[in-house]
Amino acid sequence: MHIDSPISATLVAWGNAWLGGHVSLEGALDRVEREAGPQVVAAEGVETPLLAFLVDRRIEGLRAFRLALPVPGDPLGLTGPPAFNGAAVDAGQAAVAVLPGRCLGLVPSADRRGSSYSGVRWAVAEASAVPPDVPSLAEAEQALRTTMMAATEALLGVDGPAQGFPAPDALDRAGEALAPGYPGRAHRVGALASRLSVALRLADERGLTSGQLAARGQALRDLDRAVRRARVAAHNAIVESQV
């Protein structure tokens, strides 16, 4: 089941802040639960609270989280195996827990029970320990800004209603912020990518011809690719600084 909340990004950011000693485990968990409600982790047919899962993995040597934001044809942040990749692509997101000699993939889905309970269920799968081929923070920032300018020109050049992006004041509260402990550049890139991600969701295609949709669609697809890479690079910045 696809989940609309960017909960994997929140778990990665605040999980890394906890592992780096910048926030307490309770503080990190509170921030994650404020994003999407109570969280449980399912592995081998057994469900445990996210808190217990994190404590147990920390005892095993958990040292970092990585973010994956894959789409069909672009498995960004994934290195296998196929079962985990497929689940992550279906969800459009995943978090990868990095442990000594191995990784665990966590794929979120909506968890609704009865009329009032609404949270997140994380499915756990073995993930490849091979580091993903993702851009550096500097590369992602440059590509994002270049693509943003190109997309803006393309959208403004398409005749028809609802061109360009929403006004900046419409995005003032858009998207999630990174957690404490991340470098300033990561905060800057993550904030820009998050705002543009919201702008992409708000892009309105009504009233355009098929030709106008094609021109606009390519610009938005290019920007979506750059946005996802920038978000992954920003959220993985703490991990990369440890290499």
XYZ file of C-alpha atoms in Angstrom:
243
model
C 0.000 0.000 0.000
C 1.383 3.398 -0.981
C 1.759 5.953 1.803
C 1.596 9.676 1.055
C 3.542 10.875 4.091
C 7.333 11.275 3.588
C 7.801 9.238 6.747
C 10.963 7.476 5.541
C 12.712 10.838 5.238
C 11.642 11.737 8.766
C 12.860 8.422 10.207
C 16.212 8.760 8.406
C 16.802 12.360 9.509
C 15.822 11.949 13.140
C 17.257 8.444 13.397
C 20.623 9.796 12.275
C 20.327 12.699 14.711
C 19.761 10.201 17.521
C 22.637 7.971 16.451
C 24.907 11.022 16.287
C 23.994 12.060 19.833
C 22.191 15.245 18.793
C 18.785 14.209 20.149
C 17.531 11.544 22.523
C 15.860 8.384 21.278
C 12.612 9.556 22.856
C 12.908 12.922 21.118
C 13.550 11.292 17.754
C 10.640 8.879 18.173
C 8.317 11.695 19.213
C 9.185 13.605 16.031
C 8.599 10.538 13.849
C 5.251 9.797 15.482
C 4.123 13.404 15.154
C 4.646 12.980 11.414
C 2.388 9.958 10.931
C 1.113 8.514 14.192
C 2.157 5.373 16.112
C 4.698 3.102 14.438
C 5.201 -0.638 14.463
C 7.820 -2.809 12.748
C 6.903 -6.160 11.200
C 9.548 -8.847 10.763
C 9.073 -12.599 10.348
C 5.399 -12.368 11.243
C 6.014 -10.499 14.507
C 5.160 -6.848 15.152
C 7.119 -4.760 17.643
C 6.940 -1.055 18.517
C 9.406 1.099 16.596
C 11.065 2.076 19.878
C 11.901 -1.538 20.736
C 13.133 -2.207 17.208
C 15.517 0.753 17.334
C 16.872 -0.220 20.743
C 17.526 -3.779 19.610
C 19.243 -2.651 16.406
C 21.386 -0.187 18.342
C 22.597 -3.047 20.507
C 23.523 -4.875 17.280
C 25.623 -1.902 16.158
C 23.205 0.231 14.129
C 25.262 3.200 12.940
C 23.219 5.092 10.338
C 20.118 5.337 8.188
C 19.992 6.001 4.452
C 17.040 7.302 2.463
C 15.715 5.759 -0.754
C 13.172 7.513 -2.988
C 12.731 5.143 -5.936
C 10.248 5.240 -8.793
C 9.739 2.719 -11.607
C 12.834 2.795 -13.799
C 14.872 4.772 -11.265
C 15.659 2.774 -8.085
C 17.273 5.762 -6.336
C 18.969 4.705 -3.112
C 18.460 0.957 -3.652
C 21.001 -1.783 -4.339
C 18.842 -4.890 -3.908
C 17.818 -7.579 -3.475
C 14.850 -7.560 -5.902
C 12.206 -8.295 -3.254
C 13.163 -5.255 -1.192
C 13.590 -3.086 -4.295
C 10.126 -4.011 -5.545
C 8.448 -3.207 -2.233
C 10.296 0.114 -1.961
C 9.393 1.122 -5.531
C 5.743 0.296 -4.858
C 5.826 2.493 -1.761
C 7.897 5.224 -3.413
C 10.201 5.371 -0.398
C 12.211 3.344 2.094
C 14.714 3.706 4.912
C 17.839 1.554 5.038
C 19.354 0.756 8.432
C 23.126 0.308 8.221
C 24.563 -2.304 10.597
C 27.979 -3.996 10.751
C 28.288 -6.112 7.593
C 24.645 -5.884 6.572
C 21.692 -3.596 6.005
C 17.994 -3.828 6.759
C 15.404 -2.200 4.534
C 12.282 -0.689 6.060
C 9.295 -0.019 3.811
C 6.332 1.908 5.256
C 2.648 1.392 4.656
C -0.456 2.908 6.171
C -1.597 1.065 9.316
C -5.281 1.562 10.092
C -7.080 -0.473 12.712
C -10.680 0.191 13.529
C -12.174 3.658 13.296
C -9.590 5.648 15.263
C -6.137 4.045 14.997
C -3.980 5.440 12.194
C -0.231 4.925 12.047
C 2.581 3.362 10.065
C 3.634 -0.262 9.695
C 7.254 -0.809 8.648
C 7.979 -4.056 6.801
C 11.576 -5.220 7.325
C 13.621 -7.017 4.674
C 17.266 -7.828 4.156
C 18.919 -5.189 1.989
C 22.217 -5.220 0.140
C 25.147 -3.784 2.065
C 26.563 -2.290 -1.147
C 26.403 1.541 -0.886
C 23.944 3.065 -3.370
C 25.111 5.119 -6.329
C 23.672 8.497 -5.371
C 25.026 12.007 -5.995
C 27.054 13.915 -3.454
C 25.393 16.837 -1.712
C 27.297 19.345 -3.870
C 26.397 17.528 -7.091
C 22.755 17.260 -6.110
C 22.527 20.934 -5.195
C 24.023 22.043 -8.509
C 21.762 19.728 -10.504
C 18.680 20.853 -8.578
C 19.289 24.545 -9.190
C 20.116 24.010 -12.863
C 17.044 21.854 -13.431
C 14.826 24.251 -11.499
C 15.822 27.139 -13.789
C 15.331 25.028 -16.907
C 11.934 23.798 -15.701
C 10.807 27.318 -14.865
C 11.701 28.511 -18.374
C 9.923 25.534 -19.915
C 6.755 26.047 -17.888
C 6.618 29.773 -18.544
C 7.029 29.049 -22.237
C 3.928 26.856 -22.424
C 0.818 28.799 -23.390
C -2.215 28.080 -21.293
C -3.494 28.465 -17.734
C -1.746 27.649 -14.462
C 1.830 28.031 -15.639
C 4.890 28.274 -13.441
C 5.077 27.211 -9.802
C 2.919 28.252 -6.865
C 3.888 31.545 -5.251
C 6.570 31.326 -2.523
C 4.087 32.220 0.216
C 2.080 29.123 -0.725
C 5.122 27.009 0.160
C 6.248 28.731 3.354
C 5.300 25.742 5.505
C 6.029 23.131 2.888
C 7.912 19.965 3.588
C 9.942 18.578 6.429
C 13.095 20.069 7.916
C 16.197 18.042 8.600
C 17.068 17.148 12.165
C 19.788 18.630 14.394
C 23.355 17.595 13.578
C 23.125 17.912 9.810
C 25.520 20.331 8.077
C 24.157 23.703 7.007
C 24.379 22.854 3.325
C 22.254 19.757 3.847
C 19.600 21.849 5.592
C 19.611 24.334 2.717
C 19.402 21.707 -0.034
C 16.825 19.665 1.847
C 14.595 22.692 2.413
C 14.709 23.718 -1.249
C 14.046 20.181 -2.446
C 11.166 19.797 -0.015
C 9.538 23.043 -1.171
C 9.910 22.047 -4.808
C 8.453 18.637 -4.030
C 5.313 20.339 -2.751
C 5.277 22.590 -5.824
C 5.357 19.516 -8.035
C 2.351 18.066 -6.220
C 0.467 21.327 -6.643
C 1.247 21.668 -10.356
C -2.086 21.999 -12.133
C -2.566 20.535 -15.625
C -6.199 21.465 -16.225
C -7.040 23.312 -19.404
C -3.940 22.358 -21.409
C -3.785 20.662 -24.796
C -1.993 17.349 -25.277
C 1.009 19.161 -26.746
C 1.153 21.567 -23.820
C 0.873 18.667 -21.380
C 3.791 16.894 -23.081
C 6.076 19.941 -22.833
C 5.074 20.619 -19.273
C 5.280 16.958 -18.301
C 8.891 16.570 -19.406
C 9.937 19.651 -17.436
C 8.183 18.343 -14.322
C 9.666 14.852 -14.725
C 13.164 16.325 -14.980
C 12.555 18.415 -11.880
C 11.099 15.474 -9.966
C 14.258 13.474 -10.677
C 16.480 16.323 -9.450
C 14.312 16.868 -6.365
C 14.463 13.216 -5.341
C 18.249 13.169 -5.734
C 18.627 16.328 -3.714
C 16.454 14.996 -0.901
C 18.367 11.719 -0.770
C 21.728 13.524 -0.798
C 20.629 15.885 1.979
C 19.252 13.132 4.211
C 22.319 10.938 3.661
C 24.776 13.775 4.324
C 25.569 12.625 7.863
C 26.288 9.109 6.609
C 28.574 10.340 3.839
C 30.508 12.519 6.283
C 31.385 9.357 8.234
C 32.930 7.599 5.201
